């Protein structure tokens, strides 16, 4: 890849676009191995500056301005005051909900402009997605109102408040712990009220703020923090707060690690490594079984996924949660810091870079043992002063991951803690020629082909733009669910080679302003909202959609459905994940076996009509 210009295409775009779909997927899947997304290196620099400058440096600066114990010019004060845990969490939540955190820029489908989120959410008339619009009074509909905009602005103000308010000194801390400060507990009440209300009106904003990560921090800051700040508090009250903060992060790590058990994650690692700038070509290819003929994950990829990934992400946090040894705690913290540095270096699609910086940094704060910080022999789960409080703490933090793995259809993959797992609700949109242009009729929407053609400083030609977006399709096909989705599409559509195919995640970004890999945001509910505004004909827009696999370590069948924008859900069924991962991304042996469990009355697949076969 170049510094300003994207990588040269493996085939001339004009020639490429005339090829059958399976060949296009093969070419770009093979190209992904060496080239990743192929974005110009200047964009990586933009992401690094945003991550280390806007988030980390500015966040520390704000912390230093609003505390007495943290000095921006003295790094020794950055690692032994718990207030940095709070302030940097609030700052990151604010950046996320503005659109300046994850899901920013080209690696998430925002090309020109690179910012989504706030542009859509301060504009009445744009689409919104209420989670329980038919069940919760006052939340129905799919159009943003002036009231929604006002509520969103209240959310922003509610995050600014604890960020800028001066911290208070903790009156009592254990011997050996230096002076500590906390954000006043009452400063978190506005966001603890405003964000859930916002989520009832628009779950997109609630999830974009990464509420499953940061609201627990704010809830414990408002409750346990209030106790620790009382003049008659005991040393143990502050210990309880710090240990609760440790539990939050460990649950996120362990939940994410557990979600990687199963057949999906081995397919994630090669695609991530291939997008890593500066990674030698031989190292990228080593993650595939036999490049370029066999792009299934190699033994190295399996090792990286389930030893370097799953095992580390489960066992080390368990050790950190239970240890009373400063040495063990420090080594575990360093290991988790390296873990997050590796993830960040791959620039994964959806680009959750700031989140990785925060977790890696806070691991050092909580367990690194620097300065007069948090001695593991004092700040551990065994020293929790009010042990009965551990029951509601764990119950709250485990509710989302447990329910999300048992019933993934009910819970977003974010509170389910399935980050990076490869086990995601996903979709591909298959549009007849000209339908993608009609998406521009939706409020504030500009399709990505048009965006790429005016992206400064390196605008794309139209065919180059099309080829770039099709590279995302090949990226999806490198994952388990991609092979299932393309199988469902191929058995339904006899004109698939002539259709415009877009990954649902990228489409969602231009319609709702945000997506982070959550297929629930672009399921039949969003498709119905699009249909209500565009009035498409049957067959104009067909979506192959799959739900996350429940309890993936038990490997039950994974559910899919096919949605016609004009007709609604037309077919439900299942596939076996083992069939998905056994095939090449381009499905040279044809679609994987699908088991149909329900078909809409009167619906017949296009392929059936063409071939004369029966269902």
XYZ file of C-alpha atoms in Angstrom:
615
model
C 0.000 0.000 0.000
C 1.098 3.574 -0.625
C 1.260 6.480 1.786
C -1.386 8.594 0.056
C -2.825 6.191 -2.494
C -4.440 2.813 -1.832
C -2.834 -0.424 -2.953
C -2.878 -1.341 -6.615
C -5.716 -3.751 -7.416
C -4.770 -7.374 -8.184
C -6.841 -7.217 -11.388
C -7.881 -4.269 -13.530
C -11.222 -3.119 -12.050
C -12.995 -3.064 -15.418
C -12.001 -6.704 -15.982
C -12.680 -7.706 -12.392
C -16.259 -6.424 -12.366
C -17.203 -8.645 -15.300
C -16.207 -11.834 -13.469
C -18.662 -14.158 -11.687
C -19.174 -13.507 -7.972
C -17.289 -16.612 -6.828
C -14.199 -15.608 -8.808
C -14.361 -12.038 -7.498
C -14.506 -13.304 -3.929
C -11.570 -15.648 -4.592
C -9.379 -12.931 -6.104
C -9.979 -10.460 -3.300
C -9.741 -13.072 -0.532
C -6.320 -14.069 -1.860
C -5.407 -10.386 -2.138
C -6.517 -9.754 1.445
C -3.931 -12.233 2.714
C -1.030 -9.971 1.709
C -2.713 -6.595 1.501
C -5.525 -6.439 4.031
C -7.999 -3.678 3.265
C -5.282 -1.885 1.293
C -5.987 1.554 2.731
C -3.296 4.258 2.393
C -0.815 4.370 5.275
C -1.737 7.984 5.964
C -5.052 6.711 7.339
C -3.204 4.520 9.846
C -1.402 7.654 11.012
C -4.749 9.424 11.396
C -5.980 6.559 13.564
C -2.809 6.579 15.679
C -3.001 10.343 16.232
C -6.654 10.056 17.206
C -5.933 7.150 19.544
C -2.849 8.502 21.328
C -3.478 12.209 20.879
C -7.183 12.961 21.024
C -8.042 10.151 23.403
C -5.051 9.387 25.616
C -3.160 12.694 25.737
C -6.224 14.931 25.869
C -7.880 12.571 28.350
C -4.875 12.740 30.670
C -4.747 16.504 30.242
C -8.404 16.837 31.290
C -7.715 14.559 34.249
C -4.765 16.682 35.321
C -6.816 19.888 35.063
C -9.570 18.518 37.279
C -7.498 16.731 39.921
C -4.662 17.634 42.259
C -2.815 14.312 42.275
C -2.423 13.732 38.512
C 0.023 15.966 36.634
C 0.119 15.822 32.842
C 3.840 16.669 32.833
C 4.698 14.037 35.444
C 4.100 10.491 34.105
C 4.838 9.016 37.533
C 1.405 10.328 38.643
C -0.479 8.587 35.830
C -0.411 5.114 37.345
C -1.337 5.285 41.023
C -4.528 7.347 41.267
C -7.870 5.643 40.662
C -9.436 8.819 39.317
C -7.737 8.214 35.949
C -9.867 5.049 35.677
C -12.997 7.168 35.984
C -12.015 10.196 33.929
C -10.633 8.249 30.988
C -13.738 6.037 30.931
C -15.997 9.109 30.781
C -13.831 10.752 28.118
C -13.849 7.609 26.005
C -17.608 7.193 26.332
C -18.029 10.790 25.155
C -15.751 10.244 22.161
C -17.568 7.022 21.292
C -21.014 8.579 21.357
C -19.769 11.501 19.256
C -18.281 9.149 16.669
C -14.623 9.877 17.386
C -13.819 6.503 18.942
C -14.443 3.110 17.361
C -16.413 2.979 14.079
C -14.639 6.116 12.843
C -13.316 6.497 9.340
C -12.723 4.267 6.303
C -12.095 1.025 8.206
C -15.722 1.186 9.275
C -17.216 2.484 6.052
C -17.158 6.236 6.772
C -15.157 7.602 3.838
C -16.316 11.170 3.243
C -16.945 12.451 5.801
C -15.167 10.095 8.182
C -17.546 10.938 11.020
C -20.972 9.365 11.486
C -22.774 9.317 14.861
C -23.298 12.949 15.872
C -24.035 14.079 12.307
C -27.052 11.759 12.236
C -28.164 12.068 15.830
C -28.550 15.842 15.952
C -30.678 15.757 12.793
C -34.453 15.243 13.150
C -35.836 12.912 10.509
C -32.960 10.413 10.412
C -33.665 6.784 11.211
C -33.567 5.451 14.754
C -33.972 1.935 16.097
C -35.976 1.514 19.317
C -35.278 -1.858 20.960
C -38.807 -2.445 22.257
C -40.858 0.093 20.335
C -43.991 -2.061 20.325
C -43.740 -2.842 24.037
C -42.482 0.279 25.811
C -44.917 3.202 25.615
C -43.494 6.370 24.100
C -40.682 4.666 22.209
C -42.373 3.472 19.013
C -41.567 4.631 15.503
C -38.362 4.751 13.508
C -37.905 8.474 12.822
C -35.782 10.770 14.973
C -37.740 13.614 16.534
C -36.683 16.942 18.003
C -37.172 15.327 21.408
C -34.696 12.594 20.488
C -32.152 15.215 19.474
C -32.643 17.063 22.757
C -32.231 13.826 24.713
C -29.019 13.075 22.802
C -27.672 16.529 23.679
C -28.562 15.837 27.306
C -26.506 12.634 27.066
C -23.525 14.632 25.803
C -23.895 17.197 28.588
C -24.240 14.381 31.133
C -20.859 13.046 30.042
C -19.173 16.422 30.027
C -20.283 17.063 33.616
C -18.284 14.306 35.410
C -15.407 14.955 33.033
C -14.893 18.613 33.986
C -16.006 18.612 37.602
C -13.093 18.715 40.092
C -12.344 15.447 41.855
C -12.766 15.023 45.607
C -10.178 13.611 47.999
C -10.923 10.169 49.404
C -10.841 10.577 53.213
C -9.630 7.102 54.132
C -7.375 4.727 52.174
C -5.319 1.721 53.309
C -1.818 2.195 54.636
C 0.677 2.164 51.785
C -1.754 3.706 49.303
C -1.008 7.263 48.259
C -3.575 10.081 48.356
C -6.575 9.233 46.186
C -9.289 11.246 44.468
C -12.640 10.334 42.972
C -15.133 12.065 40.745
C -18.024 13.143 43.028
C -20.600 10.358 43.074
C -23.520 12.664 42.232
C -21.829 13.691 38.964
C -22.690 10.283 37.487
C -26.414 10.430 38.203
C -27.327 12.424 35.048
C -25.711 9.937 32.652
C -27.109 6.949 34.593
C -30.572 8.385 33.941
C -30.121 9.916 30.478
C -28.367 7.024 28.738
C -30.959 4.314 29.544
C -33.722 6.697 28.449
C -31.792 7.360 25.245
C -31.400 3.631 24.742
C -35.142 3.095 24.921
C -35.604 5.603 22.117
C -32.599 4.518 20.041
C -30.529 1.468 20.914
C -27.924 2.533 18.329
C -26.803 5.455 20.494
C -26.808 3.328 23.644
C -24.550 0.747 22.011
C -22.368 3.315 20.248
C -21.514 4.774 23.660
C -20.284 1.295 24.648
C -22.648 1.475 27.589
C -22.045 -2.173 28.458
C -18.424 -1.250 29.199
C -18.690 2.149 30.844
C -22.079 2.427 32.566
C -21.068 -0.204 35.166
C -18.018 1.924 35.967
C -20.291 4.915 36.444
C -22.849 2.946 38.438
C -20.227 1.686 40.871
C -18.715 5.170 41.020
C -22.116 6.561 42.002
C -22.810 3.882 44.623
C -19.610 2.429 46.038
C -17.888 5.711 45.271
C -20.454 7.614 47.324
C -19.726 5.337 50.276
C -15.942 5.708 49.913
C -16.215 9.519 49.837
C -18.165 9.791 53.108
C -16.252 11.309 55.973
C -16.931 8.279 58.167
C -15.984 5.755 55.464
C -13.529 3.001 56.274
C -10.421 1.986 54.363
C -12.358 -1.089 53.275
C -14.944 1.025 51.469
C -12.294 2.325 49.093
C -10.904 -1.192 48.651
C -14.389 -2.366 47.656
C -14.602 0.284 44.938
C -11.193 -0.526 43.466
C -11.886 -4.263 43.519
C -15.259 -3.653 41.814
C -13.400 -1.722 39.117
C -11.058 -4.703 38.720
C -13.987 -7.104 38.450
C -15.527 -5.047 35.635
C -12.448 -5.364 33.459
C -11.886 -9.028 34.296
C -15.487 -9.894 33.381
C -15.045 -8.149 30.027
C -11.820 -10.074 29.352
C -13.139 -13.440 30.507
C -16.460 -12.955 28.735
C -14.687 -12.103 25.501
C -12.339 -15.058 25.917
C -15.177 -17.471 26.597
C -17.025 -16.275 23.497
C -14.037 -17.350 21.389
C -14.469 -20.999 22.315
C -15.787 -22.847 19.281
C -15.043 -22.961 15.563
C -15.318 -19.289 14.619
C -12.329 -17.506 16.126
C -9.575 -19.362 14.284
C -10.903 -17.706 11.116
C -10.746 -14.231 12.662
C -7.042 -14.129 13.474
C -5.647 -14.587 9.921
C -7.844 -11.812 8.552
C -6.743 -9.515 11.400
C -3.042 -10.256 10.946
C -3.331 -9.667 7.195
C -4.512 -6.114 7.906
C -1.514 -5.376 10.147
C 0.745 -2.677 8.629
C 4.375 -3.685 8.509
C 3.730 -7.378 9.093
C 6.049 -9.385 6.787
C 4.314 -11.181 3.953
C 5.622 -14.594 5.042
C 4.129 -14.060 8.516
C 0.746 -13.191 7.053
C 0.729 -16.202 4.752
C 1.803 -18.489 7.581
C -1.628 -17.972 9.151
C -3.282 -19.718 6.183
C -3.124 -23.435 5.467
C -1.677 -23.323 1.957
C -1.655 -19.900 0.298
C -3.181 -19.224 -2.220
C -5.085 -22.468 -2.803
C -6.266 -23.097 0.758
C -7.159 -20.031 2.854
C -8.475 -21.910 5.841
C -6.582 -21.094 9.068
C -3.281 -22.865 9.644
C -2.047 -24.530 12.829
C -0.251 -21.284 13.645
C -3.540 -19.392 13.341
C -5.205 -21.916 15.648
C -2.378 -21.480 18.168
C -2.588 -17.687 17.989
C -6.370 -17.808 18.359
C -6.786 -20.294 21.159
C -3.481 -20.139 23.036
C -2.326 -16.603 22.364
C -5.928 -15.407 22.412
C -8.586 -17.438 24.208
C -6.320 -18.963 26.857
C -4.628 -15.679 27.720
C -7.911 -13.781 27.782
C -9.471 -16.229 30.240
C -6.660 -17.502 32.445
C -4.661 -14.313 33.033
C -7.722 -12.250 34.081
C -8.742 -15.086 36.411
C -5.279 -14.929 37.958
C -5.468 -11.138 38.206
C -8.844 -11.385 39.887
C -7.635 -13.868 42.494
C -3.958 -13.089 43.089
C -2.548 -11.469 46.206
C 0.997 -11.318 44.819
C 2.326 -8.021 43.482
C 4.775 -9.828 41.198
C 2.089 -12.029 39.678
C -0.206 -9.014 39.304
C 2.456 -6.971 37.541
C 3.350 -9.790 35.137
C -0.322 -10.371 34.372
C -0.874 -6.682 33.728
C 2.076 -6.538 31.333
C 0.741 -9.604 29.504
C -2.660 -7.963 29.045
C -1.017 -4.724 27.912
C 0.877 -6.662 25.220
C -2.352 -8.443 24.291
C -4.090 -5.114 23.630
C -1.076 -3.682 21.807
C -1.223 -6.637 19.415
C -4.936 -6.144 18.732
C -4.415 -2.423 18.171
C -1.564 -3.063 15.736
C -3.867 -4.999 13.396
C -6.218 -2.029 12.878
C -9.264 -4.332 12.900
C -12.360 -3.294 10.985
C -14.617 -1.263 13.329
C -11.290 0.048 14.772
C -11.869 -0.144 18.546
C -8.420 1.329 19.098
C -9.173 3.667 21.996
C -10.900 0.867 23.886
C -7.736 -1.227 23.610
C -5.590 1.683 24.791
C -7.870 2.166 27.789
C -7.904 -1.487 28.825
C -4.170 -1.933 28.348
C -3.376 1.241 30.285
C -5.836 0.549 33.104
C -4.422 -2.956 33.524
C -1.123 -1.307 34.444
C -2.862 1.192 36.751
C -4.806 -1.477 38.650
C -2.223 -4.265 38.761
C 1.135 -2.786 37.743
C 2.107 -1.768 41.269
C 3.696 1.525 40.234
C 4.121 4.334 42.763
C 1.868 4.329 45.809
C -0.922 2.563 43.977
C -2.859 -0.589 44.499
C -0.989 -3.346 46.307
C -2.364 -6.715 45.195
C -2.164 -8.030 48.750
C -4.685 -5.349 49.766
C -6.792 -4.727 46.664
C -8.020 -8.223 45.877
C -11.318 -10.057 45.931
C -10.457 -11.813 49.198
C -10.183 -8.438 50.963
C -13.582 -7.191 49.769
C -14.903 -5.484 52.884
C -18.610 -6.209 52.305
C -18.520 -9.615 50.582
C -22.302 -9.855 50.202
C -22.084 -6.955 47.760
C -20.163 -9.236 45.411
C -23.423 -11.034 44.640
C -25.146 -8.045 42.951
C -21.831 -6.922 41.414
C -21.283 -10.234 39.638
C -24.992 -10.665 38.865
C -25.096 -7.306 37.091
C -21.893 -7.863 35.137
C -22.627 -11.473 34.130
C -26.251 -10.993 33.091
C -25.461 -9.797 29.568
C -22.797 -12.403 28.725
C -24.817 -15.320 30.121
C -28.121 -14.394 28.470
C -26.337 -13.324 25.297
C -24.731 -16.734 24.866
C -27.919 -18.634 25.675
C -30.217 -16.394 23.605
C -28.095 -14.340 21.206
C -31.260 -13.204 19.423
C -32.215 -11.208 22.524
C -28.910 -9.506 23.332
C -26.501 -7.452 21.254
C -23.073 -9.010 20.808
C -21.596 -6.088 22.770
C -23.180 -6.761 26.207
C -22.772 -10.449 25.313
C -18.995 -9.750 25.282
C -18.432 -11.350 21.868
C -15.899 -8.772 20.678
C -13.597 -10.250 18.025
C -15.122 -13.698 18.491
C -16.118 -14.145 14.848
C -19.505 -15.323 16.108
C -21.574 -12.339 15.080
C -25.037 -11.645 13.769
C -24.225 -10.602 10.200
C -25.828 -9.913 6.859
C -25.170 -9.237 3.219
C -27.412 -6.993 1.129
C -28.022 -8.087 -2.453
C -29.507 -5.306 -4.577
C -30.664 -5.199 -8.160
C -28.817 -2.634 -10.325
C -29.770 0.919 -9.374
C -31.165 0.100 -5.923
C -28.020 1.221 -4.101
C -28.427 4.672 -5.641
C -31.893 4.857 -4.133
C -30.418 4.589 -0.638
C -29.379 8.212 -1.145
C -33.070 9.115 -0.868
C -32.918 8.263 2.839
C -32.247 11.112 5.295
C -28.559 12.163 5.345
C -27.504 8.989 3.492
C -24.819 8.941 0.824
C -23.830 5.508 -0.420
C -20.189 4.533 -0.116
C -19.536 4.390 -3.850
C -20.313 8.104 -4.007
C -18.309 8.813 -0.847
C -15.201 7.096 -2.192
C -15.337 9.085 -5.417
C -14.943 12.315 -3.479
C -12.700 11.176 -0.622
C -9.811 13.624 -0.211
C -6.913 13.579 -0.804
C -7.226 10.374 -2.882
C -10.630 10.172 -4.626
C -11.382 6.838 -6.254
C -12.582 6.127 -9.752
C -16.005 4.475 -9.736
C -14.745 1.013 -10.679
C -11.954 1.257 -8.103
C -14.513 2.255 -5.485
C -16.688 -0.741 -6.370
C -13.722 -3.083 -6.124
C -12.781 -1.626 -2.727
C -16.239 -2.267 -1.331
C -16.248 -5.775 -2.738
C -13.066 -6.371 -0.775
C -15.216 -6.126 2.346
C -17.342 -8.953 0.929
C -14.235 -11.111 0.649
C -13.222 -10.155 4.188
C -16.609 -11.397 5.362
C -16.167 -14.618 3.390
C -12.906 -15.286 5.247
C -15.049 -15.683 8.380
C -17.309 -18.617 9.119
C -20.611 -16.788 8.806
C -19.641 -15.298 5.447
C -19.649 -18.730 3.826
C -23.080 -19.437 5.242
C -24.471 -16.102 4.115
C -23.188 -16.474 0.563
C -24.541 -20.017 0.485
C -28.004 -18.784 1.425
C -27.776 -16.022 -1.171
C -26.654 -18.361 -3.935
C -29.482 -20.835 -3.461
C -32.032 -18.015 -3.503
C -30.929 -15.768 -6.359
C -30.298 -16.759 -9.954
C -29.085 -13.235 -10.807
C -26.520 -12.983 -7.995
C -23.636 -12.244 -10.397
C -25.327 -9.036 -11.578
C -26.432 -7.765 -8.192
C -24.735 -5.080 -6.111
C -23.619 -6.823 -2.931
C -22.743 -4.927 0.223
C -21.863 -6.083 3.703
C -24.711 -5.254 6.068
C -22.370 -3.638 8.569
C -21.137 -1.109 6.031
C -24.678 -0.380 4.794
C -25.802 0.180 8.373
C -23.085 2.769 8.855
C -24.413 4.958 6.059
C -28.072 4.568 7.035
C -27.955 4.789 10.843
C -24.613 6.570 11.220
C -22.960 3.811 13.249
C -22.278 0.098 13.447
C -19.699 -1.935 15.282
C -20.361 -5.383 13.921
C -23.826 -5.781 15.443
C -26.165 -7.410 12.931
C -29.160 -6.664 15.152
C -28.939 -3.062 13.988
C -29.610 -3.985 10.361
C -32.047 -6.876 10.673
C -35.619 -6.963 9.354
C -36.598 -3.986 11.529
C -34.179 -1.623 9.836
C -34.962 -3.157 6.457
C -38.663 -2.447 7.094
C -37.802 1.176 7.906
C -35.909 1.453 4.613
C -38.778 -0.189 2.729
C -41.314 2.210 4.238
C -39.395 5.109 2.700
C -38.312 3.589 -0.645
C -41.264 1.294 -1.493
C -39.101 -1.278 -3.270
C -40.494 -4.064 -5.409
C -40.167 -7.757 -4.444
C -36.677 -8.948 -5.307
C -35.143 -5.455 -5.448
C -33.394 -5.897 -2.116
C -32.767 -9.346 -0.667
C -30.816 -9.764 2.555
C -29.166 -12.946 3.791
C -28.935 -12.656 7.572
C -27.591 -14.920 10.302
C -27.888 -14.837 14.066
C -24.916 -15.475 16.348
C -24.461 -19.119 17.244
C -25.664 -19.810 20.768
C -23.270 -21.603 23.147
C -20.646 -21.968 20.400
C -18.527 -24.340 22.473
C -21.377 -26.881 22.090
C -21.568 -26.192 18.334
C -25.348 -26.281 17.745
C -26.673 -25.302 14.286
C -26.498 -21.599 13.487
C -29.722 -19.894 12.444
C -30.169 -17.840 9.292
C -33.034 -16.054 7.614
C -33.615 -14.522 4.199
C -35.388 -11.171 4.058
C -36.975 -9.528 1.042
C -37.450 -5.824 1.740
C -40.889 -5.854 0.100
C -42.062 -9.178 1.542
C -40.382 -9.422 4.945
C -38.809 -12.653 6.167
C -39.301 -15.283 3.469
C -37.237 -18.162 4.832
C -35.708 -19.373 8.074
C -33.232 -22.172 8.453
C -29.959 -23.392 9.909
C -26.497 -24.429 8.826
C -23.715 -26.296 10.577
C -20.718 -24.124 11.407
C -18.458 -27.118 10.835
C -19.595 -27.081 7.186
C -18.761 -23.364 6.935
C -15.224 -23.642 8.256
C -14.489 -26.689 6.109
C -14.962 -24.709 2.890
C -12.880 -22.095 1.099
C -14.140 -18.488 1.282
C -15.302 -18.532 -2.342
C -17.242 -21.824 -1.969
C -15.681 -23.683 -4.931
C -17.746 -26.766 -4.073
C -20.977 -24.827 -4.119
C -23.167 -23.663 -1.242
C -22.861 -25.426 2.096
C -25.869 -27.577 3.125
C -28.771 -25.538 4.484
C -31.732 -26.865 6.455
C -34.917 -24.900 5.836
C -37.157 -24.731 8.914
C -39.823 -22.302 7.650
C -40.844 -20.683 4.381
C -43.315 -17.840 3.934
C -46.575 -19.069 2.389
C -46.389 -18.752 -1.376
C -42.694 -17.879 -1.472
C -40.492 -19.738 -3.970
C -36.753 -19.198 -4.374
C -35.613 -17.593 -7.637
C -33.193 -20.475 -8.169
C -36.091 -22.912 -7.866
C -38.115 -21.007 -10.444
C -35.175 -21.015 -12.852
C -34.187 -24.652 -12.438
C -37.644 -26.086 -12.060
C -36.588 -27.862 -8.864
C -38.854 -28.261 -5.853
C -38.283 -27.205 -2.281
